[in-house]
Short mmCIF file of C-alpha atoms and ligand atoms in Angstrom, two decimals:
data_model
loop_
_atom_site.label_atom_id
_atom_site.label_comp_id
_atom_site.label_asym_id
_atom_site.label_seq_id
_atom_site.Cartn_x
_atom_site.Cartn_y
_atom_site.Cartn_z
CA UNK A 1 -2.02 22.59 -10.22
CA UNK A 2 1.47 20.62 -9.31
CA UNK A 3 1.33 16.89 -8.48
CA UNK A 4 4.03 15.37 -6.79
CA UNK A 5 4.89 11.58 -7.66
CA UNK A 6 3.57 9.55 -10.58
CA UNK A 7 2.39 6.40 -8.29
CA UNK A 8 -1.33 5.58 -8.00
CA UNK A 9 -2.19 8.81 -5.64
CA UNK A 10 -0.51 10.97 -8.10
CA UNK A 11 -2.15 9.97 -10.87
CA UNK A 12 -5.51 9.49 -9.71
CA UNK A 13 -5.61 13.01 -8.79
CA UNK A 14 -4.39 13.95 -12.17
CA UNK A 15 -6.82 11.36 -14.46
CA UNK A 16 -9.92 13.59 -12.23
CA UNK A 17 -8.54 16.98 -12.59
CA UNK A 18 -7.66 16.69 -16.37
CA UNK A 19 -11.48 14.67 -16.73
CA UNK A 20 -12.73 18.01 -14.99
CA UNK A 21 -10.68 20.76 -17.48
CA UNK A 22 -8.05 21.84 -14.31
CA UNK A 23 -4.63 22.08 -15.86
CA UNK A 24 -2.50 20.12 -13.90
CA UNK A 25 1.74 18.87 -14.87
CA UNK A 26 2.71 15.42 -12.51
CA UNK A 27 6.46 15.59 -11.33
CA UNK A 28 8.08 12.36 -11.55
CA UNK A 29 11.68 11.39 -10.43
CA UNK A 30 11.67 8.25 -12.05
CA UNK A 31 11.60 7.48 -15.80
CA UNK A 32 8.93 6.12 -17.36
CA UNK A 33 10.18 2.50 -17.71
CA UNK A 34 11.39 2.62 -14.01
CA UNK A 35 7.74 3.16 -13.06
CA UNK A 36 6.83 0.51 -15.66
CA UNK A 37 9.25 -2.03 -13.30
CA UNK A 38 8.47 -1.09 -9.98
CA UNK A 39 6.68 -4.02 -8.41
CA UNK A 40 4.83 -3.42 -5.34
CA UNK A 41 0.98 -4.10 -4.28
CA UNK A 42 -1.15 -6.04 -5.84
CA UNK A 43 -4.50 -6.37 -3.86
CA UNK A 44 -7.06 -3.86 -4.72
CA UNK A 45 -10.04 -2.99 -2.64
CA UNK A 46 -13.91 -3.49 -3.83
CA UNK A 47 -13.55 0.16 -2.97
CA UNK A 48 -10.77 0.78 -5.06
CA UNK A 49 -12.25 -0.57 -8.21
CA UNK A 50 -15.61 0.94 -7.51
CA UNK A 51 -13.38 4.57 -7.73
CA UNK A 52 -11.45 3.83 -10.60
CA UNK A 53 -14.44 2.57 -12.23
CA UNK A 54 -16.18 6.11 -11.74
CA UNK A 55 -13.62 7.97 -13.16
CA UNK A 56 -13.18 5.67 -16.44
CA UNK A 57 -10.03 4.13 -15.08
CA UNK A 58 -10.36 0.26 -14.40
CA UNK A 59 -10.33 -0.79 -17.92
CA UNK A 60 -6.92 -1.91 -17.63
CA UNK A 61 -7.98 -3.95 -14.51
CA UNK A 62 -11.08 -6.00 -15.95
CA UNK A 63 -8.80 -6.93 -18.34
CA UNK A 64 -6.33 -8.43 -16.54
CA UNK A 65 -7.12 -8.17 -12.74
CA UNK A 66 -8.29 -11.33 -11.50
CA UNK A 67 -11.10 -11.86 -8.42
CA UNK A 68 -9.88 -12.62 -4.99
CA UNK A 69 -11.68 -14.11 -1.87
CA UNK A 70 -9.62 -16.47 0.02
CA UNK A 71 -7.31 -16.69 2.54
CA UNK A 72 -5.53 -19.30 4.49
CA UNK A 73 -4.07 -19.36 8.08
CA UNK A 74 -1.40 -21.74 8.99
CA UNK A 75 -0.80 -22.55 12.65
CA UNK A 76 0.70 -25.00 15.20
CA UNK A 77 -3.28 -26.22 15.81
CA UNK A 78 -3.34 -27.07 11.79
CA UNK A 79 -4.97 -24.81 8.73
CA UNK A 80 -8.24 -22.98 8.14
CA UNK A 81 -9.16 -20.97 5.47
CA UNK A 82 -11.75 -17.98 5.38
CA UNK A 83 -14.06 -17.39 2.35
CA UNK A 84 -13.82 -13.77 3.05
CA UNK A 85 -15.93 -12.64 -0.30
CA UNK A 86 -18.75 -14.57 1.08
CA UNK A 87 -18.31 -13.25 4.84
CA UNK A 88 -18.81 -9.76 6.11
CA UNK A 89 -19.91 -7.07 3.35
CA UNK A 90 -19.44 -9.87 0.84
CA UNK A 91 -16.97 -8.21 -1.12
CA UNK A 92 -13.52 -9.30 -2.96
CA UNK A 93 -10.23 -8.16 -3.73
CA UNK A 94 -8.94 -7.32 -6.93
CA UNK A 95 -6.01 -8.51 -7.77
CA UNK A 96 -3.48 -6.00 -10.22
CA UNK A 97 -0.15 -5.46 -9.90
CA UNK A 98 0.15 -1.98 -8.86
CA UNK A 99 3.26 -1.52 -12.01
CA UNK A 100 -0.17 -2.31 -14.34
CA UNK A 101 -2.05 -0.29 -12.25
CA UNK A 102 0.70 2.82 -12.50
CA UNK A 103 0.80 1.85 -16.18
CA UNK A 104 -3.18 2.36 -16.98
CA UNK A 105 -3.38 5.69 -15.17
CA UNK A 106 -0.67 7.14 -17.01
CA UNK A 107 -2.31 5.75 -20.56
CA UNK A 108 -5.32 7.45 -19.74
CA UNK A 109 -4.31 10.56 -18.39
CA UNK A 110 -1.66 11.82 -21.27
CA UNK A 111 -4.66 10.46 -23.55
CA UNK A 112 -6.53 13.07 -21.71
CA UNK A 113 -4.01 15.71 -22.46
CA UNK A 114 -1.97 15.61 -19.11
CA UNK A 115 1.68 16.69 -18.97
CA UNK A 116 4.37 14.45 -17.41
CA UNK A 117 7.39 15.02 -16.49
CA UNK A 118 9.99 12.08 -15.99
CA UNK A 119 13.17 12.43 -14.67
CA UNK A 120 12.03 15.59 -12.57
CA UNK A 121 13.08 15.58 -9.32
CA UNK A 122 10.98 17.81 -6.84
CA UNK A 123 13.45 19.56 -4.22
CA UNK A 124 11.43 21.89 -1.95
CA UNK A 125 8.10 23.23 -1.99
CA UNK A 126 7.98 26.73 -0.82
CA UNK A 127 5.24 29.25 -0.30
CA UNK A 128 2.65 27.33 0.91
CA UNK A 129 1.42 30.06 2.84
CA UNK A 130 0.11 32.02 -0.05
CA UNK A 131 -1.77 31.55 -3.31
CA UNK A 132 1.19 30.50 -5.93
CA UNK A 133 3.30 28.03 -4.06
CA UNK A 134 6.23 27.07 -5.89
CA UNK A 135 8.01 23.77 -6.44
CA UNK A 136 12.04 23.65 -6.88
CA UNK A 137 12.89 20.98 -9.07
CA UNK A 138 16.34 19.50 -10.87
CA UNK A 139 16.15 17.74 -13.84
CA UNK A 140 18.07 14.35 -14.45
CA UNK A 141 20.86 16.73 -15.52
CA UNK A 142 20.99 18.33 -12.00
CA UNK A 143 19.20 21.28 -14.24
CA UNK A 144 17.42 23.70 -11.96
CA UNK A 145 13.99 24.68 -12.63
CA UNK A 146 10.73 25.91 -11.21
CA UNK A 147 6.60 25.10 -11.36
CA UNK A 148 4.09 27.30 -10.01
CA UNK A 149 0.10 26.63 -9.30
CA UNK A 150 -2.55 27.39 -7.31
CA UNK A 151 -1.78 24.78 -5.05
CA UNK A 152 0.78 21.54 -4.74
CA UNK A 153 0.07 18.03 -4.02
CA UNK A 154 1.99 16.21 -2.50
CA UNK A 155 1.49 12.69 -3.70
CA UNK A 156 5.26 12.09 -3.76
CA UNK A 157 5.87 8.98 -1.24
CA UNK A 158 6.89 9.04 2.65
CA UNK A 159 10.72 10.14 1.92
CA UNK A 160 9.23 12.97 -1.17
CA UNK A 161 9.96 16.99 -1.07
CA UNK A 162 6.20 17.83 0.12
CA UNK A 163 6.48 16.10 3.61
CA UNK A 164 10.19 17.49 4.10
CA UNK A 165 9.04 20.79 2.99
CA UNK A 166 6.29 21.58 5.91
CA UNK A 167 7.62 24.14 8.39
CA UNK A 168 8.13 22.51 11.90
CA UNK A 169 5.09 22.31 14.18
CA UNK A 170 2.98 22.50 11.05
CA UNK A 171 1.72 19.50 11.22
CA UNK A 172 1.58 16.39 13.76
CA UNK A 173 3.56 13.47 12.87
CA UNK A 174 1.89 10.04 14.71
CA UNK A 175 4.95 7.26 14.43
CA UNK A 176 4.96 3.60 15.40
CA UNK A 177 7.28 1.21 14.48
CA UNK A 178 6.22 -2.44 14.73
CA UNK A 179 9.16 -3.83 15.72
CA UNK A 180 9.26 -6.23 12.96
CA UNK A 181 10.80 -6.60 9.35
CA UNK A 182 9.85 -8.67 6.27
CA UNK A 183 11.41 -9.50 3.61
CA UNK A 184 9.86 -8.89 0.45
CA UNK A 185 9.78 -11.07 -2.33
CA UNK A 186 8.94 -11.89 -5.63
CA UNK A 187 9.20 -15.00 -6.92
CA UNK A 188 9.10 -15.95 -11.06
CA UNK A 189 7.02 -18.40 -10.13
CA UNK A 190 3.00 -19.52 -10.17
CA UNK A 191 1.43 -19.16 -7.29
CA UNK A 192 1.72 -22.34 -4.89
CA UNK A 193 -2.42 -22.36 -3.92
CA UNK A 194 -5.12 -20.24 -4.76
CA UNK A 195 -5.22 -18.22 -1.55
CA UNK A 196 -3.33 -15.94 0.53
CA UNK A 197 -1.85 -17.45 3.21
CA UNK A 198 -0.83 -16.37 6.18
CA UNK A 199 1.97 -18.93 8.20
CA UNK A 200 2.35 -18.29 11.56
CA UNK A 201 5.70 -20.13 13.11
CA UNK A 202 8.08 -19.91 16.17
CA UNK A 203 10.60 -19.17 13.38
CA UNK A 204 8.83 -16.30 12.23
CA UNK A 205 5.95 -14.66 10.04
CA UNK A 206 5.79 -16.31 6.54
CA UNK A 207 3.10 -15.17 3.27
CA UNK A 208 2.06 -15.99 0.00
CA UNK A 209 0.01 -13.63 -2.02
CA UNK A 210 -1.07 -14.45 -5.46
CA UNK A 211 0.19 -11.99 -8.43
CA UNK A 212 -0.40 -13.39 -11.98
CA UNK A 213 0.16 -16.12 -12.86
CA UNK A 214 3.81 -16.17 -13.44
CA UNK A 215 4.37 -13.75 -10.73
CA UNK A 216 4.03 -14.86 -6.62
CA UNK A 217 4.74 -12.27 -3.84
CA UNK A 218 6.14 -13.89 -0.48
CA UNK A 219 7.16 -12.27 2.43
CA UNK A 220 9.68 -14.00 5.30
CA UNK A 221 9.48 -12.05 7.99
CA UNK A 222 13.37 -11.17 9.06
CA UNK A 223 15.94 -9.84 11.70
CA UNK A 224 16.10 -5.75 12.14
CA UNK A 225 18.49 -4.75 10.13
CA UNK A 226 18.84 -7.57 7.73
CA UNK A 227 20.06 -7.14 4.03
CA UNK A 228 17.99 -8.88 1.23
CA UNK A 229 20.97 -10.31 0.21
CA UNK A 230 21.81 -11.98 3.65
CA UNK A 231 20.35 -15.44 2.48
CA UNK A 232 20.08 -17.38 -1.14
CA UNK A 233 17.49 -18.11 -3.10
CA UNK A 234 18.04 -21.72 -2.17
CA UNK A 235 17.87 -21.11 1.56
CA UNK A 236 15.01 -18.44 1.32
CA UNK A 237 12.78 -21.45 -0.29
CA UNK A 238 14.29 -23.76 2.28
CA UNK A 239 12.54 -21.09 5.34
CA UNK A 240 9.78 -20.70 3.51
CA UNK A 241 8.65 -24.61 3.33
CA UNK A 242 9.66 -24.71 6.64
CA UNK A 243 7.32 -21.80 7.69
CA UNK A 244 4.30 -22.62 5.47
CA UNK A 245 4.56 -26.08 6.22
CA UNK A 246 4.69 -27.34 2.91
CA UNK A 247 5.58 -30.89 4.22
CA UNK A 248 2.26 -30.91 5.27
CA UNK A 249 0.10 -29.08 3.42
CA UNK A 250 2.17 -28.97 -0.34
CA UNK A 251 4.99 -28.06 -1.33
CA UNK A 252 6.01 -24.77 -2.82
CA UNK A 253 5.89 -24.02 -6.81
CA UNK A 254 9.86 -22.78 -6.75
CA UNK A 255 11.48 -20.39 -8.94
CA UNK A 256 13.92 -16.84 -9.64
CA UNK A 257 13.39 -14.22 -6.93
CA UNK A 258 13.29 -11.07 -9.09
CA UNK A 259 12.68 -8.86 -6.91
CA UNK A 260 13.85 -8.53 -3.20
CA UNK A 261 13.71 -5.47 -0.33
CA UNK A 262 13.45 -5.65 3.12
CA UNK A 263 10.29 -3.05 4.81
CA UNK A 264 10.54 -2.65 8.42
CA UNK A 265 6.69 -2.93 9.45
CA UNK A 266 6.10 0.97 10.43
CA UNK A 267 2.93 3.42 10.91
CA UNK A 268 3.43 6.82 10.00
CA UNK A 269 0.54 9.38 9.80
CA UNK A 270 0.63 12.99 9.68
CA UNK A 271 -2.06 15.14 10.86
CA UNK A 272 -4.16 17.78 9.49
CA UNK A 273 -2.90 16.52 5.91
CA UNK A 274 -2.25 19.92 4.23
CA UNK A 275 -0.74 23.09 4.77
CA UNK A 276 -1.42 26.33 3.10
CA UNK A 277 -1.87 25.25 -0.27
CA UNK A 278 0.34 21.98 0.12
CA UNK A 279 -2.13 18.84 0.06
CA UNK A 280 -1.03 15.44 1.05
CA UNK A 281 -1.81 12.11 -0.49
CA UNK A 282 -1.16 8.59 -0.53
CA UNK A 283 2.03 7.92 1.13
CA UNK A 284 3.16 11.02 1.93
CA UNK A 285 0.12 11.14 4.29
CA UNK A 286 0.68 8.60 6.04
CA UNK A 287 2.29 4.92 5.74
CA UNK A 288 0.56 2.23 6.61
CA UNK A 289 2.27 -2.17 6.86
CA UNK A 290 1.55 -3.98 3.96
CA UNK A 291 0.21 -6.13 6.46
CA UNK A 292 -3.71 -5.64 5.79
CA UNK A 293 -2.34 -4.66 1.95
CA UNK A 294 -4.08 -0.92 2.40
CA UNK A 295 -1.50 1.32 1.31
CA UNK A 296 -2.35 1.34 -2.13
CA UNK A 297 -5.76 1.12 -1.39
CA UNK A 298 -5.89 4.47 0.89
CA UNK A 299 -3.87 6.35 -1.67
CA UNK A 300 -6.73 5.86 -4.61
CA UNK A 301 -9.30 7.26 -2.07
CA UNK A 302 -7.30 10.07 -1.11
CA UNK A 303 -6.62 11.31 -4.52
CA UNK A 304 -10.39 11.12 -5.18
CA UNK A 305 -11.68 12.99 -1.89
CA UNK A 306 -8.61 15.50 -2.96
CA UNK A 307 -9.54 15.44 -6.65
CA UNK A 308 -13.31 16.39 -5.98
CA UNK A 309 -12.32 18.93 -3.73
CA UNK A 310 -10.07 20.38 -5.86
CA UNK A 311 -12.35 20.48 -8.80
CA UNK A 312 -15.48 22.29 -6.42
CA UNK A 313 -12.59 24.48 -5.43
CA UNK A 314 -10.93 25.81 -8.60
CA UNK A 315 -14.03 25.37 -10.98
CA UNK A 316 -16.98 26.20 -8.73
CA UNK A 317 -15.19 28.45 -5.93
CA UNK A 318 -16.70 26.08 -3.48
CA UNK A 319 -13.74 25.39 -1.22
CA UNK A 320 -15.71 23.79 1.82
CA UNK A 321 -14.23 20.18 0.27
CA UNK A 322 -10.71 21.51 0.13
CA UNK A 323 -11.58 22.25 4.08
CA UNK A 324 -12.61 18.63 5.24
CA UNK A 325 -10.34 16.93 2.92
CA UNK A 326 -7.85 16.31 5.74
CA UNK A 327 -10.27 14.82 8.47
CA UNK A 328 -11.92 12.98 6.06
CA UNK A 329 -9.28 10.73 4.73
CA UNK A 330 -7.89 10.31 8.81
CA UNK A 331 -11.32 8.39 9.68
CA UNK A 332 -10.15 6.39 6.92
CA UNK A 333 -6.44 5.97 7.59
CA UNK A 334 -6.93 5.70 10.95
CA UNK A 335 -9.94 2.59 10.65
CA UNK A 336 -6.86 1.17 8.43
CA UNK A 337 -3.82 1.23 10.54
CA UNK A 338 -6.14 0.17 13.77
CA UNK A 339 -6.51 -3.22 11.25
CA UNK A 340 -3.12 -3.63 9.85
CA UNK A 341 -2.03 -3.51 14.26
CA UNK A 342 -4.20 -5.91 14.87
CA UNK A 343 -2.93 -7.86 11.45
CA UNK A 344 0.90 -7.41 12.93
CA UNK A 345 -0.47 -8.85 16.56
CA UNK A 346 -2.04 -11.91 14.79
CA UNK A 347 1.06 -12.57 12.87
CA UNK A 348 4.14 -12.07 14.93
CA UNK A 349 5.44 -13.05 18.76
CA UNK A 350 5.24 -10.45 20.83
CA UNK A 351 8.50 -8.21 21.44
CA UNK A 352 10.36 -9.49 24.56
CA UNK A 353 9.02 -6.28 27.00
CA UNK A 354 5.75 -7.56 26.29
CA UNK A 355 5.81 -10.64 28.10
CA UNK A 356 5.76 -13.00 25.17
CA UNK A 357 4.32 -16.45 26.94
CA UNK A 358 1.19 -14.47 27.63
CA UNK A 359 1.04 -12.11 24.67
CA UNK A 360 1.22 -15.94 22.72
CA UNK A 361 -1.66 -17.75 24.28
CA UNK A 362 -3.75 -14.55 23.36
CA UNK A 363 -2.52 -14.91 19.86
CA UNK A 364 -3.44 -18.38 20.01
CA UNK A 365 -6.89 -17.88 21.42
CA UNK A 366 -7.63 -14.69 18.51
CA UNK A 367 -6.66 -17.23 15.18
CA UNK A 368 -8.67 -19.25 17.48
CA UNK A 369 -11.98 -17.33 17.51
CA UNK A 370 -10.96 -16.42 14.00
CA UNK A 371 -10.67 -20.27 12.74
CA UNK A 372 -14.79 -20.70 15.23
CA UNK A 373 -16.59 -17.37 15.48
CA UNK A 374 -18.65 -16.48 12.46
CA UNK A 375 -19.16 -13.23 13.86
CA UNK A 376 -14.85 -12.49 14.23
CA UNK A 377 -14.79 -14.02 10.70
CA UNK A 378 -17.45 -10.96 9.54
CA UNK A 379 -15.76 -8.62 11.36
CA UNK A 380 -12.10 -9.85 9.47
CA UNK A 381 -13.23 -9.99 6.25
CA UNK A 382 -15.43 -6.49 6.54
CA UNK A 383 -12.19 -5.19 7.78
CA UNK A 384 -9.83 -6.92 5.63
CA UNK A 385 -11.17 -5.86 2.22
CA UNK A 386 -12.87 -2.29 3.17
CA UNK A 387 -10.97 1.17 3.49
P1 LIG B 1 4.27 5.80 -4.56
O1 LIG B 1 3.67 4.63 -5.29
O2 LIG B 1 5.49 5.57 -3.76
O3 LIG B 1 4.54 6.91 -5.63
C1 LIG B 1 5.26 8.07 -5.31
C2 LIG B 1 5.97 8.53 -6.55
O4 LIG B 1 6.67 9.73 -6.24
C3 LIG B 1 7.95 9.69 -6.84
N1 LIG B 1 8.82 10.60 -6.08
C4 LIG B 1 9.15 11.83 -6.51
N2 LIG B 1 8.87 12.48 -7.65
C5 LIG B 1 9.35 13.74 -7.77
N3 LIG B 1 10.11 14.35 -6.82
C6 LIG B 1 10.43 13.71 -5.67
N4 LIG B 1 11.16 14.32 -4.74
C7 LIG B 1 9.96 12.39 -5.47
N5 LIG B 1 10.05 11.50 -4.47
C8 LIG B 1 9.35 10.41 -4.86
C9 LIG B 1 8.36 8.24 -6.80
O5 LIG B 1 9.33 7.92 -7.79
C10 LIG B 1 7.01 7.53 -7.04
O6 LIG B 1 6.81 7.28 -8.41
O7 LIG B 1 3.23 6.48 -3.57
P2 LIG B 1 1.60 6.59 -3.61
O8 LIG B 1 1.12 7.07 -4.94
O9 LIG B 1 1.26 7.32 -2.40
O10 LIG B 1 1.10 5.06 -3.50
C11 LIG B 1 1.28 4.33 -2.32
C12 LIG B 1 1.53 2.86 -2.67
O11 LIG B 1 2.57 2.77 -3.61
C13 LIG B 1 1.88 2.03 -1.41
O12 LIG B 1 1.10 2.42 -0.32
C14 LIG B 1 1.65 0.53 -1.66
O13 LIG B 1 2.57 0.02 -2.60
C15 LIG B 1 1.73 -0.25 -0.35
N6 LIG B 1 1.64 -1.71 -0.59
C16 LIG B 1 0.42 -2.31 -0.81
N7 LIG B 1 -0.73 -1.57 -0.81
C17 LIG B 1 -1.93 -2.15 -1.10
O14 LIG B 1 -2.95 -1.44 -1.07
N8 LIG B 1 -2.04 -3.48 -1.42
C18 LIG B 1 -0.93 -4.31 -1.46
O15 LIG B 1 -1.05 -5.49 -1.79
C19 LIG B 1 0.36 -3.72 -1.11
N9 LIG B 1 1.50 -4.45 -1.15
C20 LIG B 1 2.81 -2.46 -0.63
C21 LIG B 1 2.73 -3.85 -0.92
C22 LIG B 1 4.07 -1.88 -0.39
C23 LIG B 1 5.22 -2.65 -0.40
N10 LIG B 1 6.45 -2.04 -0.11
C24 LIG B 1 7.17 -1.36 -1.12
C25 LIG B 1 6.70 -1.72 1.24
C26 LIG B 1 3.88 -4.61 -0.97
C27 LIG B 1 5.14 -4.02 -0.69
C28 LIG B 1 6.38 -4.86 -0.73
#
C-alpha cells in the first residue's frame, strides 16, 4: 500500500494499516522538521479524539490538548457568548496543534514499524486502472524513482500528485469560492480570553482562537489578492483591536506574528473519491474554510472509514467497504461544508451582486436568533463541534 502525504489523513491511514499487519511506505515531500513546523489547525472534534483514541493514538493529545467549549460573538448590538459544550450533543473541542498532532502519529507509527520517506516527492500516479498502480516519485536530489502497491492513497493535500493524476471526466469536481480572504495568523502571544471569538465589523471579519498558551491564532479577514506582508505587525494589532473591539471589551495580549499566509475562503469537493485503485483522503478530497475549523477534522475520519476498508479488503477479501468508502465520507463532507457556508454568511457582508443592505439585516437577524433561540444555539453547537 502507497500513502500520499504525511499530514493527519496520511498518517492515520498508516497508524491503522500497520496496527492491522498491511505493509504500507508514506511519501512525504517535506522533511521531517518541516512537518514538525508547520502550524495549521488546532481544534479537534469530540469525534476526532473518540477515533484517535480507538486506534491508540491520542496519547499525545491528553497530554497536552486542552478542553474547549466557548465561543464569543462580537457585534454592533454588543457581545454574547455560547457555552457550546453544554448546548446541543454536549460535546467539546479539543484543542492540539495539528504540528503536535502530525508529530504523535508519526511517533507511533515508525514505533509500529512503518516506513517513511521524507524528502520524496510524488509526481504522477499511473495505472489506476489495474491492480499495481504505480507512483513516480523524485527524491530531494531530483532522483527518479518508483513505488508500487495494491492500491495508492492519495492523502497528499488539494495541490498533491493523486488529484492531478485522475484522467479527465473521472471524477466530478464541485468548486465554490467564497469570495473572501483571511489572513492567517499566529501570534507569540497568550491568548487574549478564554474563548473563540468571532468579531463581526463593517471593516471586516476578525478571530481569535486559542492555541497553547504561548501560541494565539487570529485571522483578519483581507482584500483578494492581498500579500501577508502588505501590513505590519504594528498595524495588524492596530485592525485587530479595532475589529474585536478591544476598547470595549479588553484589550489584546500583543506579541511576534510567527507565522503569516493569506487562504482565500474556498470549497472544493471531488466526487466519487477514488478511482481504480487511487483512494482519496483528507484534503485531496475535498477542501473545506477553516471557517467551522473541519478540515482537519474530516481528514481523521476519512483515513479511518479508508483504513477499515482497506484492512476488510486486503486481509479478509471483503471489499464491500472499499465500495462505499466514497459516499460515505460525502454525507460527511457535504453536512460540513453546508456549516462552514452558513459560518462564511454569519461572518462576512454579502458580495456587492447580492444586494448587501438586505443580505445585512438577515445577518443581523441570524446572530440575532443565535444570541435568543436556545433551539438555533443547539443546532450551532451540534453543528459546530460534530463531523
Ligand atoms: P495536509 O495536512 O496538507 O498534508 C498533506 C501532506 O502531503 C504532502 N505532500 C506531498 N507529499 C508527497 N508528494 C507530493 N506531491 C505532495 N504534495 C503534498 C505535504 O507536504 C503534507 O505533509 O493534508 P491532510 O492530511 O489532508 O490534512 C488536512 C488538514 O491539514 C487541513 O484540512 C487543516 O489544516 C484545515 N484547518 C483546520 N482544520 C481543522 O479541523 N481545525 C482547525 O482548527 C483548522 N485550522 C486549517 C486551520 C487550515 C488552515 N490553512 C492552512 C488554510 C487553519 C489554517 C490557517
Amino acid at each position: 500500500m502507497v500513502i500520499l502525504g504525511a499530514g493527519p489523513a496520511g498518517l492515520v491511514l498508516g497508524n491503522l494499516l500497520q496496527a492491522a499487519g498491511v505493509g504500507c511506505v508514506v511519501l512525504e515531500r517535506a522533511g521531517r522538521e518541516q512537518l514538525r513546523a508547520r502550524q495549521r489547525a488546532g481544534f479537534l472534534a469530540a469525534n476526532t479524539v473518540r477515533i484517535l483514541e480507538r486506534h491508540g493514538l491520542a496519547d499525545g493529545l491528553h497530554r497536552r490538548g486542552r478542553t474547549h467549549a466557548t465561543c464569543e460573538f462580537r457585534t454592533e448590538d454588543g457581545r454574547f457568548r455560547l457555552h457550546y459544550g453544554a448546548l446541543g450533543s454536549g460535546e467539546a473541542h479539543t484543542v492540539h496543534p495539528q504540528h503536535l498532532l502530525v508529530d504523535d502519529l508519526l511517533t507511533v507509527y515508525q514505533a509500529r514499524g512503518g516506513q517513511v520517506r521524507f524528502g520524496t516527492e510524488a509526481v504522477a500516479v499511473q495505472g489506476m486502472d489495474g491492480t499495481r498502480p504505480t507512483v513516480t516519485v523524485r527524491d530531494a536530489d531530483g532522483r527518479p524513482g518508483h513505488w508500487r502497491g495494491r492500491y495508492v492513497a492519495g492523502c497528499d493535500g488539494r495541490h498533491g500528485a493523486a488529484r492531478r493524476s485522475l484522467p479527465p471526466g473521472a471524477v466530478r469536481r464541485h468548486h465554490l469560492d467564497h469570495g473572501v480572504s483571511w489572513l492567517g495568523l499566529l501570534a507569540e502571544a497568550p491568548p487574549s480570553l478564554d474563548a473563540v471569538a468571532y468579531a463581526v465589523h463593517g471593516r471586516g471579519f476578525a478571530g481569535h482562537m486559542a492555541r497553547t498558551p504561548e501560541l494565539t491564532r487570529y485571522y483578519l479577514q483581507c482584500e483578494h489578492g492581498s500579500s501577508p506582508g502588505d501590513r505590519t505587525d504594528e498595524q495588524i494589532w492596530d485592525e485587530l483591536a479595532l475589529r474585536m473591539r478591544a476598547a470595549e471589551f479588553g484589550p489584546l495580549r500583543r506579541g511576534r506574528f510567527v507565522d503569516r499566509s493569506v487562504v482565500q475562503l474556498e470549497s472544493d469537493v471531488l466526487e466519487p473519491l477514488c478511482h481504480g485503485a487511487l483512494f482519496l483522503a483528507g484534503d485531496a478530497a475535498s477542501l473545506i474554510t477553516p471557517s467551522a475549523a473541519k478540515g482537519a477534522n474530516l481528514a481523521v475520519l476519512e483515513a479511518e472509514l479508508l483504513g477499515l476498508a482497506l484492512v476488510d479488503d486486503l486481509r479478509h477479501g471483503a471489499p464491500e467497504g472499499l465500495a462505499r468508502y466514497s459516499a460515505r465520507c460525502l454525507d460527511h463532507i457535504w453536512r460540513a461544508q453546508e456549516f462552514s457556508r452558513w459560518m462564511v454568511r454569519l461572518l462576512h457582508a454579502a458580495p456587492a451582486a447580492d444586494d448587501p443592505p438586505f443580505q445585512e439585516r438577515l445577518r443581523r437577524s441570524r446572530l440575532a436568533s443565535l444570541r435568543t433561540s436556545r433551539s438555533c444555539q443547539d443546532w450551532f453547537a451540534e453543528q459546530y463541534v460534530g463531523v
